[in-house]
Tab-separated table of C-alpha atoms and ligand atoms in Angstrom:
chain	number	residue	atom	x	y	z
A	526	UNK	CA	42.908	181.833	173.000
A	527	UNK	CA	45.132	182.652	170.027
A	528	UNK	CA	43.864	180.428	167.066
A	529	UNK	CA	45.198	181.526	163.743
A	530	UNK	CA	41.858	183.626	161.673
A	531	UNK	CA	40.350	181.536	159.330
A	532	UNK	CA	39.100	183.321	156.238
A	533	UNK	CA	35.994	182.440	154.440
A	534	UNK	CA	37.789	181.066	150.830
A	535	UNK	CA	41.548	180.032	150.801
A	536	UNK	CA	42.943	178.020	147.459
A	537	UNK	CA	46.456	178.202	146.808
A	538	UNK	CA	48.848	176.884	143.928
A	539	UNK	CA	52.220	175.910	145.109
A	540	UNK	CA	55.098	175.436	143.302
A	541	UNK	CA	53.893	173.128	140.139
A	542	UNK	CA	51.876	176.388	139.229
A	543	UNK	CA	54.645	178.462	139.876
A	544	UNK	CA	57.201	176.374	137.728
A	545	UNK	CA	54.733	176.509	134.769
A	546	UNK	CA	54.785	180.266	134.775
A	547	UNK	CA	58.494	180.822	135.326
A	548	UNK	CA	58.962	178.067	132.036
A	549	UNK	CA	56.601	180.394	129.962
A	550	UNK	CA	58.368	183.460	130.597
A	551	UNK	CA	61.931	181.191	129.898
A	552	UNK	CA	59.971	180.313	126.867
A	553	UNK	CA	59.348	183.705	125.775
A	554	UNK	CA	55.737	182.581	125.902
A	555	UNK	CA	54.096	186.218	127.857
A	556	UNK	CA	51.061	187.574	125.389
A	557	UNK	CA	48.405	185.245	124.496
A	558	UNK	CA	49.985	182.419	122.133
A	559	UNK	CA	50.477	178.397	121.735
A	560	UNK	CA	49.959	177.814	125.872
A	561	UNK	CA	46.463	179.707	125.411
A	562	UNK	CA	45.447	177.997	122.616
A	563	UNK	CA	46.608	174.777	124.457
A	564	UNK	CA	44.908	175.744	127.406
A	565	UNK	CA	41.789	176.546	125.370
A	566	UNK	CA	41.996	172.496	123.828
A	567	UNK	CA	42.206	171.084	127.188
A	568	UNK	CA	39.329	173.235	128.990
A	569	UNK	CA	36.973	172.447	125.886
A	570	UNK	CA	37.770	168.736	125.636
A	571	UNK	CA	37.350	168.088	129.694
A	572	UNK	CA	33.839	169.610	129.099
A	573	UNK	CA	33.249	167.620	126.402
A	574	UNK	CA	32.831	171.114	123.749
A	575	UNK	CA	33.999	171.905	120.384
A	576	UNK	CA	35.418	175.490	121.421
A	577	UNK	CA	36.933	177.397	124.626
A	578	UNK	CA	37.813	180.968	124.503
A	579	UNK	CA	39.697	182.101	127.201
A	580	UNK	CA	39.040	186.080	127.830
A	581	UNK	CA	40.260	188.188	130.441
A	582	UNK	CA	37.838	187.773	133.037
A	583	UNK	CA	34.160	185.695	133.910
A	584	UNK	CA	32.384	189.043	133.279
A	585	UNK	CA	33.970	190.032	130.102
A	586	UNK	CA	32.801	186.321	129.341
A	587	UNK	CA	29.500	187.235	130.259
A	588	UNK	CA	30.149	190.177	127.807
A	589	UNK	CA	31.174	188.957	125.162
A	590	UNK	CA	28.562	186.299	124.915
A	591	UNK	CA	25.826	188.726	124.671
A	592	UNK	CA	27.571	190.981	122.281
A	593	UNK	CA	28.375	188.115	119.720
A	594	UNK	CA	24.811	187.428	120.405
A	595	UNK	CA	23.890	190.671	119.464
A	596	UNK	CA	22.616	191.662	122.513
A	597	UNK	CA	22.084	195.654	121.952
A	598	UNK	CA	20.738	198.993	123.419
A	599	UNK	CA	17.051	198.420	124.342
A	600	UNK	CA	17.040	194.441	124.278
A	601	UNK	CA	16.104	192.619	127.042
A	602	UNK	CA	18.047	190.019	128.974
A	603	UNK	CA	16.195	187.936	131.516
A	604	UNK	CA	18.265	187.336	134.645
A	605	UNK	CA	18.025	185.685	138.118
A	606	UNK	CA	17.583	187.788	141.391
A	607	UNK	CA	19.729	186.064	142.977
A	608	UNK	CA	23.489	185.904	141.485
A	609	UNK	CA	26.897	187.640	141.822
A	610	UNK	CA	25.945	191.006	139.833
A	611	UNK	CA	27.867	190.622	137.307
A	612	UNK	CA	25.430	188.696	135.288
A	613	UNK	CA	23.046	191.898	135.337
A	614	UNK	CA	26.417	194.115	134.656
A	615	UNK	CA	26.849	191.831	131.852
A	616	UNK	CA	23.957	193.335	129.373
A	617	UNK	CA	24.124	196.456	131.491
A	618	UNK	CA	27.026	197.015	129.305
A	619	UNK	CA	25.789	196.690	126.233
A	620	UNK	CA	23.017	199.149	126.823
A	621	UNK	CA	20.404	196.129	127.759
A	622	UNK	CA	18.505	196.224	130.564
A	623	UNK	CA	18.394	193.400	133.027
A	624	UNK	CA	15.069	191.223	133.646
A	625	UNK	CA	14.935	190.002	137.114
A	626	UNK	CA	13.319	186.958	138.614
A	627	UNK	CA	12.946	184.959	141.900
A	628	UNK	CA	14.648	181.937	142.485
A	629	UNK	CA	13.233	178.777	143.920
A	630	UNK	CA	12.233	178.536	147.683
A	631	UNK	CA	14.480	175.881	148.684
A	632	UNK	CA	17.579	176.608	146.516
A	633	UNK	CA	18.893	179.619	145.546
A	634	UNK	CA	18.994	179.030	141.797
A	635	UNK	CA	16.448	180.873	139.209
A	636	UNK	CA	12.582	179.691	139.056
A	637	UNK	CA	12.292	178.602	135.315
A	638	UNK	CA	8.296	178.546	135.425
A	639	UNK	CA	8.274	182.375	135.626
A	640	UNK	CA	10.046	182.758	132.627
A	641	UNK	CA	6.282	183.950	130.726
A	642	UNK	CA	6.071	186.649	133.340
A	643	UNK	CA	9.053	188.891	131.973
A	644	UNK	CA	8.775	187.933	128.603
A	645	UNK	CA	7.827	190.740	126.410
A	646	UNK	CA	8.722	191.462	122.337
A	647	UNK	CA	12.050	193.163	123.251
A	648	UNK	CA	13.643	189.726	125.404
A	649	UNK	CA	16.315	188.491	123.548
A	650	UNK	CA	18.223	186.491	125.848
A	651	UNK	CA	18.243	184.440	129.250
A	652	UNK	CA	21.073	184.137	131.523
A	653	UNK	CA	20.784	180.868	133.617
A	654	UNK	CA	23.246	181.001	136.552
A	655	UNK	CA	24.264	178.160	138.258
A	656	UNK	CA	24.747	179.539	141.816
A	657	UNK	CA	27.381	177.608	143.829
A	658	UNK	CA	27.467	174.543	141.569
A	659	UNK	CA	23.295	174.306	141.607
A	660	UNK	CA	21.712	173.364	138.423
A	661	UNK	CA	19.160	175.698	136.816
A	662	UNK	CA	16.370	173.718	135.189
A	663	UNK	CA	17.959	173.506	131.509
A	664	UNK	CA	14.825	171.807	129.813
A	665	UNK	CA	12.397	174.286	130.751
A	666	UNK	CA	14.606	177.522	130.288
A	667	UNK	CA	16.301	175.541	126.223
A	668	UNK	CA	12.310	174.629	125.585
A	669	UNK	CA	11.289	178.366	125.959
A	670	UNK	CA	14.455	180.015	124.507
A	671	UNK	CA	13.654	177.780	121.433
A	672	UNK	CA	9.671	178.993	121.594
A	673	UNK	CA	10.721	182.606	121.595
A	674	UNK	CA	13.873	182.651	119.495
A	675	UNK	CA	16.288	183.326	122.746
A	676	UNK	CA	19.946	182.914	123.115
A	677	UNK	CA	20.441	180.966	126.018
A	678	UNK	CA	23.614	182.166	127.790
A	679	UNK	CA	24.557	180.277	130.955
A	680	UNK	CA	26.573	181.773	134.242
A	681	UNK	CA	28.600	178.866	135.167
A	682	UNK	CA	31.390	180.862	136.554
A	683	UNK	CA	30.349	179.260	140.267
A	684	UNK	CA	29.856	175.733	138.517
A	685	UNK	CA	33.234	174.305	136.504
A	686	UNK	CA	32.550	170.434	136.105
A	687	UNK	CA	29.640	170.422	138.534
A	688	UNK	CA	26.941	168.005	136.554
A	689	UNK	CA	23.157	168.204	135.669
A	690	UNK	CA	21.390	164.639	136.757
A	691	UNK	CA	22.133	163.694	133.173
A	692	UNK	CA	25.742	163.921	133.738
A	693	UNK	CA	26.144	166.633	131.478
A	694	UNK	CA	28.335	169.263	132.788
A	695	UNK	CA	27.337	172.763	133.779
A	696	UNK	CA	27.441	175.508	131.051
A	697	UNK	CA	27.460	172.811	127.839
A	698	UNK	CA	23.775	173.411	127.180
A	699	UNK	CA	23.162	176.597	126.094
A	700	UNK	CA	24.447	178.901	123.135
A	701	UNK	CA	27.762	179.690	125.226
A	702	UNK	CA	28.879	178.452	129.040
A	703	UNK	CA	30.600	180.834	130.694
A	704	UNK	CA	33.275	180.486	133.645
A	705	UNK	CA	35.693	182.623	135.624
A	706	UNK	CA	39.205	182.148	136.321
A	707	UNK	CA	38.626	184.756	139.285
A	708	UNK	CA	40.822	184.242	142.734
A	709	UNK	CA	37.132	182.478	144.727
A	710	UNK	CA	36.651	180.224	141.796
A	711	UNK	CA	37.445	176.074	141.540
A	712	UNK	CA	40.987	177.178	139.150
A	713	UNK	CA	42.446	180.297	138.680
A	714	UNK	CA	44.716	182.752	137.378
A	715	UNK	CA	43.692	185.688	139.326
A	716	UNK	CA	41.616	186.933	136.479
A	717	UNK	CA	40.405	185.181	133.773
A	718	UNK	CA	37.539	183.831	132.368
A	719	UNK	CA	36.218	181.249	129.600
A	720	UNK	CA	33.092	180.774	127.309
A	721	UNK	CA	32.835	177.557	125.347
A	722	UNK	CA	30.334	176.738	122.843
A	723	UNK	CA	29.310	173.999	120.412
A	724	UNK	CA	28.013	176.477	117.871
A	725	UNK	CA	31.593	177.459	114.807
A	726	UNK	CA	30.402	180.217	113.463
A	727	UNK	CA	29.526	181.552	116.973
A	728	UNK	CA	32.787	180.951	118.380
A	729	UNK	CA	34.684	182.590	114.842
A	730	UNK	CA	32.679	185.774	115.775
A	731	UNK	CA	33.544	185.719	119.605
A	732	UNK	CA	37.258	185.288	118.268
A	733	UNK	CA	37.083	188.027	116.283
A	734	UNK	CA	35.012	190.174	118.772
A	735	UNK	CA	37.828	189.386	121.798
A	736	UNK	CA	40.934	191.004	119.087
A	737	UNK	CA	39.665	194.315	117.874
A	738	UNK	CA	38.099	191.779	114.701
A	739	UNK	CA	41.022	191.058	113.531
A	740	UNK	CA	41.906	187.793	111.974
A	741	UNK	CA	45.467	187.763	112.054
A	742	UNK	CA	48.271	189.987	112.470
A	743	UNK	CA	50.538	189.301	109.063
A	744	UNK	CA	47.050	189.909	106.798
A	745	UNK	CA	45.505	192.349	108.506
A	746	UNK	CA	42.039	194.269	107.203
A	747	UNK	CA	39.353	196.201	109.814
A	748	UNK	CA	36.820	193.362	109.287
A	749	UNK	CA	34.288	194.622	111.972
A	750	UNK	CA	34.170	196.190	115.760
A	751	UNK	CA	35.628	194.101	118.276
A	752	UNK	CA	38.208	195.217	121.571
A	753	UNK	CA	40.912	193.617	123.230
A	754	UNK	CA	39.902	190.827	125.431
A	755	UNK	CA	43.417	188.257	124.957
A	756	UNK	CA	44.737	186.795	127.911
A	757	UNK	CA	48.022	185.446	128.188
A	758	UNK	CA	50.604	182.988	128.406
A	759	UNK	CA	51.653	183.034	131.603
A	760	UNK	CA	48.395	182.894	133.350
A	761	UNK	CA	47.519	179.948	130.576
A	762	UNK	CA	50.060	178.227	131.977
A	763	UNK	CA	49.290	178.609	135.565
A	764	UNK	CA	45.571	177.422	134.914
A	765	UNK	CA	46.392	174.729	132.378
A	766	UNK	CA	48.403	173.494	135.323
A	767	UNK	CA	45.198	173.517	137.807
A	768	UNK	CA	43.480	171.686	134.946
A	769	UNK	CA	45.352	169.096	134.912
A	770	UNK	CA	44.921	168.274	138.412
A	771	UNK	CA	41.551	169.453	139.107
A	772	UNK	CA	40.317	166.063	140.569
A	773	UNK	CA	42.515	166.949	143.564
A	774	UNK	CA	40.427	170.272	144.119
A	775	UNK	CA	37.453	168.231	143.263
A	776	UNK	CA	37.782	165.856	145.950
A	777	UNK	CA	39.189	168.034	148.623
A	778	UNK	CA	35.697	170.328	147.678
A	779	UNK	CA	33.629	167.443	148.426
A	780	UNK	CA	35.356	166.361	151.687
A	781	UNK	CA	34.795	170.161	153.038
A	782	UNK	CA	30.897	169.950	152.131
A	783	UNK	CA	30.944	166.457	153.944
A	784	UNK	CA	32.417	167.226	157.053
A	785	UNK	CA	30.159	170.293	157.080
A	786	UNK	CA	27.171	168.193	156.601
A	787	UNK	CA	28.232	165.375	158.823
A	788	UNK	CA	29.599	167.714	161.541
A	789	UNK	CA	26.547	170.265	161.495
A	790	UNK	CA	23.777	167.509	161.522
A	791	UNK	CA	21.262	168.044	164.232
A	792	UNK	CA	22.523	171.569	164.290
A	793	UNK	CA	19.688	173.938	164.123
A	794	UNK	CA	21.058	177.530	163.914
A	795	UNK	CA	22.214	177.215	161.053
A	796	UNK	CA	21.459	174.612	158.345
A	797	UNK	CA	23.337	173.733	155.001
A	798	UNK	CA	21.128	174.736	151.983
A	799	UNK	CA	20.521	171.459	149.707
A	800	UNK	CA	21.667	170.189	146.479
A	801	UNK	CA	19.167	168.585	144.402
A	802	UNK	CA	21.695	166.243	142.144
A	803	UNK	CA	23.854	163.704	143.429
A	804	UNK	CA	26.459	165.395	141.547
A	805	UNK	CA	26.192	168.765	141.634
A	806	UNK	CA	29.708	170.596	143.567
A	807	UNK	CA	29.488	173.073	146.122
A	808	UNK	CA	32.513	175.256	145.478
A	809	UNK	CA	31.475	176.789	148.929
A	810	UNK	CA	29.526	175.800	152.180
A	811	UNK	CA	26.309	177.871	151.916
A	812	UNK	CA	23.817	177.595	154.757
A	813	UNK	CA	21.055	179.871	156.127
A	814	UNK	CA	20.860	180.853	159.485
A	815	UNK	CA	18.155	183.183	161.622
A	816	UNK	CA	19.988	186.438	162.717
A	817	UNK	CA	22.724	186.444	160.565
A	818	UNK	CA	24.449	189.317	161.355
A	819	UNK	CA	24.954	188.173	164.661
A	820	UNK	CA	26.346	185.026	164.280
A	821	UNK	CA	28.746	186.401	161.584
A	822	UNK	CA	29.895	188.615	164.842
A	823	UNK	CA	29.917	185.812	166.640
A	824	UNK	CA	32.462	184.152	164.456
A	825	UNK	CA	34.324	186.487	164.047
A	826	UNK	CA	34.819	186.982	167.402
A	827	UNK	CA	36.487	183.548	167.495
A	828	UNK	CA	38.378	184.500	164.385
A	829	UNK	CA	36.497	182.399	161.676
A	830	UNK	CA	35.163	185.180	158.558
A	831	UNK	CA	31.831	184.016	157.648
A	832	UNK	CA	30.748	185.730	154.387
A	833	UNK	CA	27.071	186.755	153.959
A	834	UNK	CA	25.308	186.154	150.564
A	835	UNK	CA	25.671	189.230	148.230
A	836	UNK	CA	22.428	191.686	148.274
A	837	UNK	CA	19.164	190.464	146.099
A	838	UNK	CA	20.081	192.360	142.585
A	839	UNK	CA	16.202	194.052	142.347
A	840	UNK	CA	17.974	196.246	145.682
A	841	UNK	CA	20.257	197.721	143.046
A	842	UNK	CA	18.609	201.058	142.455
A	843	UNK	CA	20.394	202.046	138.686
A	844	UNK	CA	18.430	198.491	137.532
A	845	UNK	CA	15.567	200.287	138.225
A	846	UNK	CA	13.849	196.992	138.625
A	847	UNK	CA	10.114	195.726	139.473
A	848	UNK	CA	8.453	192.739	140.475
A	849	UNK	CA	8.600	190.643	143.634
A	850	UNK	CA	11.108	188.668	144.814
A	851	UNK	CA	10.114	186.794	148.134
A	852	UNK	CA	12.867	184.001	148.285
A	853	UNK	CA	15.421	186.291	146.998
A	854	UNK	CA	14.946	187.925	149.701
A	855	UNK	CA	14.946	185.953	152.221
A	856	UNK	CA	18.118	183.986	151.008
A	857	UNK	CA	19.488	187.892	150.975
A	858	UNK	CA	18.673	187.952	154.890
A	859	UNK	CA	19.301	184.379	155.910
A	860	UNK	CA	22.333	183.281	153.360
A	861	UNK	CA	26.222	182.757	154.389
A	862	UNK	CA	29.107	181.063	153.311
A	863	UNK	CA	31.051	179.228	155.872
A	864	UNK	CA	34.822	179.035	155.751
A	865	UNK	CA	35.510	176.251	152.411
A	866	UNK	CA	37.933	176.470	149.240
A	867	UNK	CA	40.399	173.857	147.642
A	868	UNK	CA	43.077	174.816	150.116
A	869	UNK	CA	40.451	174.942	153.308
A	870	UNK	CA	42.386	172.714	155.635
A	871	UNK	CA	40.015	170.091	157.418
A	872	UNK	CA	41.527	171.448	160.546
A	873	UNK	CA	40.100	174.472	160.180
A	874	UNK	CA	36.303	172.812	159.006
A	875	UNK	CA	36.698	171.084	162.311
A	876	UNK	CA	37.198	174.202	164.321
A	877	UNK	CA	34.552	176.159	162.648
A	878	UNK	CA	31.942	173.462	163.444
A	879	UNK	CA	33.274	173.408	167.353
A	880	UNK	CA	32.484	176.926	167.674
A	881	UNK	CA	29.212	176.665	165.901
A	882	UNK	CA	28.170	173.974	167.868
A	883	UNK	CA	29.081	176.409	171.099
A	884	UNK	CA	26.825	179.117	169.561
A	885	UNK	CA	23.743	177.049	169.427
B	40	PLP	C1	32.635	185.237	139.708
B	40	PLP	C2	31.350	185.375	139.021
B	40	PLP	C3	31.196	186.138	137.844
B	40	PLP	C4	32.261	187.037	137.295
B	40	PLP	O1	33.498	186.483	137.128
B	40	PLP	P1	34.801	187.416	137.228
B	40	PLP	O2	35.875	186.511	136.710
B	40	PLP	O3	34.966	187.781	138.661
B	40	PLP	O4	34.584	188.592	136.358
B	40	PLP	C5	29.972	186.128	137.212
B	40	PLP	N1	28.943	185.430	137.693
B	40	PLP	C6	29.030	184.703	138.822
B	40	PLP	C7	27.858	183.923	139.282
B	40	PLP	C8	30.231	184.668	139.527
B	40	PLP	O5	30.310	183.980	140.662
C-alpha cells in the first residue's frame, strides 16, 4: 500500500499566475503601484463596494480596521469563541481587550442574541466572523451596533464571495469586510489581505493609516501616525490573476463539498457540519466526529492529514477571558477539516471517503 499522502488543503496557481508575475517584474512593476490599484478596482467591483485596500496580510486587515476605527487601549471589542485567533489578536494589538462569545449549537458561527451579555460602556466594536463561508446573523449584530454606536467590523477572511440568503456577499455589510490573501484561503498571494468598505472618508483614513499617513510622495507633510502596510506589484498581479478566474475555484469548491456530502451520506462517524444558505461556500470540508484524535490517527495512518479545528479562543490564557462557552467547546473537541482546497483532486475526495467508510 503506497498511495501518495494527501494533505488537508492543496491550491495551486500554474503558469497563468506565474506569467503575470514574471510580466510585472519585466514591467518594472515590484512595490505597490498601477497593478495594486488595479487589483484593488477589480476586488471592490466583484463585491459590489466602493473601495478595496489591499494590505499585507488578513490580520493586518483586521488591524487596520479597528485602528481607523479608533479602536484604542482599554476599548472593548466583542468577538466570537470560535475563530482563527487572529480576530482576538486583532484588537489585542491595539491595546483592546477581546470579548468572547459562544457560537450557535449547530454551526460554528457566533450567537448574535448574546450580544447584551458582553456589552458594557467601554464596547466599541464587534467582529462578526464568517467561519468557513457561514453567515453570521448580519441584521441582529448591524441592528445592535446601530443601538450602541458600534463599528461593525466583519472577518470574512474564510468567506470571499460566499453569499448571505439575500445574495449579498460576505463582508459588504458592515463598516469594513475584511479578507486574507493567506496560502489556505479561496485566492492568494502567499500573504496578503484586503478590507473594503462603502464608507470615503473611512477608506481615505485607512489609506493614509496603511503609508506612514502620508498622502503622496512628491508633496509630502507628517499628516498623522500611520505604518507601512503596502503590498506589491508582483503579488497584485498573481492575485488579480486568481480573480479573474475565480469561478473555476468556485466550482471545483463546490464539487469537493458535494462529493463529500454525497459520498459520506449514511456515514455516522463522522458527519458534515451544515450550511444554513443555499449559497453559502465551504472553502473546506468541516465535519464533527466522536473521538477525534483517533480517527485523525487513523487517517493518517492511511496517509490522508485530517486537520482538527483550532482550540476555543476563551483556552487562551493571556485573554484572560470569562464566561461559558458550551458549543465552542464542543466544536473544539469534535471539529475537523477533511482533505478539500481549489486544487483537491476528486481522486483524492474519493479515496478519503473509501477509507472513512472502512473506519466506520
Ligand atoms: C486566515 C484568517 C485570518 C488572518 O488572515 P492572515 O492573512 O493569515 O493574516 C483572520 N481570520 C480568519 C477567520 C482567518 O481564517
Amino acid at each position: 500500500m503506497t498511495s501518495k499522502p494527501i494533505s488537508w488543503w492543496r491550491t495551486q496557481f500554474g503558469e497563468p499566475a506565474i506569467e503575470a508575475i514574471a510580466t510585472a517584474i519585466r514591467q518594472e512593476r515590484v512595490g505597490q503601484g498601477p497593478i495594486t490599484q488595479g487589483f484593488e478596482d477589480a476586488f471592490a467591483k466583484k463585491l459590489g463596494m466602493k473601495h478595496a485596500l489591499v494590505v499585507t496580510s488578513g490580520s493586518v486587515a483586521l488591524y487596520l480596521a479597528l485602528l481607523a476605527k479608533d479602536i484604542k487601549a482599554g476599548d472593548e471589542v466583542i468577538v466570537p469563541d470560535r475563530t482563527w485567533v487572529a480576530s482576538a489578536h486583532a484588537p489585542y494589538m491595539l491595546g483592546a481587550k477581546p470579548i468572547l462569545i459562544d457560537t450557535l449549537d449547530e454551526i460554528p458561527v457566533v450567537d448574535s442574541t448574546q450580544l447584551d451579555k458582553v456589552l458594557t460602556p467601554k464596547t466599541k466594536a464587534i467582529m462578526p466572523v464568517h467561519l468557513n463561508g457561514r453567515g453570521c446573523d448580519m441584521d441582529t449584530i448591524i441592528q445592535f451596533a446601530k443601538k450602541h454606536s458600534l463599528a461593525v467590523i466583519e472577518d470574512a477572511c474564510q468567506a470571499l464571495f460566499s453569499k448571505h440568503s439575500d445574495g449579498s456577499c460576505m463582508g459588504t455589510k458592515g463598516d469594513a469586510g475584511c479578507f486574507s490573501l493567506g496560502t489556505t484561503k479561496l485566492i492568494s498571494s502567499g500573504q496578503g489581505g484586503v478590507i473594503v468598505t462603502n464608507d470615503t472618508q473611512y477608506y481615505e483614513r485607512l489609506k493614509l493609516v496603511k503609508n506612514h499617513g502620508v498622502v503622496d510622495q512628491f508633496t509630502d507633510r507628517w499628516n498623522q501616525f500611520g505604518f507601512n502596510f503596502k503590498f506589491t506589484d508582483f503579488q497584485s498581479a498573481m492575485v488579480h490573476q486568481q480573480l479573474t478566474t475565480v469561478e473555476e475555484r468556485l466550482d471545483h469548491l463546490r464539487k469537493v463539498y458535494e462529493r463529500y456530502t454525497n459520498g459520506l451520506d449514511g456515514v455516522k462517524t463522522v458527519k458534515l457540519i451544515p450550511f444554513r444558505g443555499a449559497d453559502e461556500l465551504p472553502l473546506y470540508v468541516d465535519a464533527e466526529t466522536d473521538e477525534r484524535e483517533k480517527f485523525i490517527a487513523y487517517m493518517h495512518a492511511n496517509q490522508i492529514q485530517c486537520r482538527p479545528f483550532p482550540p476555543s479562543l476563551h483556552t487562551c490564557g493571556y485573554l484572560n477571558s470569562g464566561g461559558s462557552f458550551p458549543n465552542s467547546v464542543r466544536f473544539n473537541r469534535r471539529g475537523l477539516y477533511l482533505p478539500s482546497g481549489p486544487s483537491q483532486s476528486l481522486e483524492n475526495v474519493d479515496r478519503v471517503i473509501e477509507v472513512i467508510k472502512k473506519y466506520s
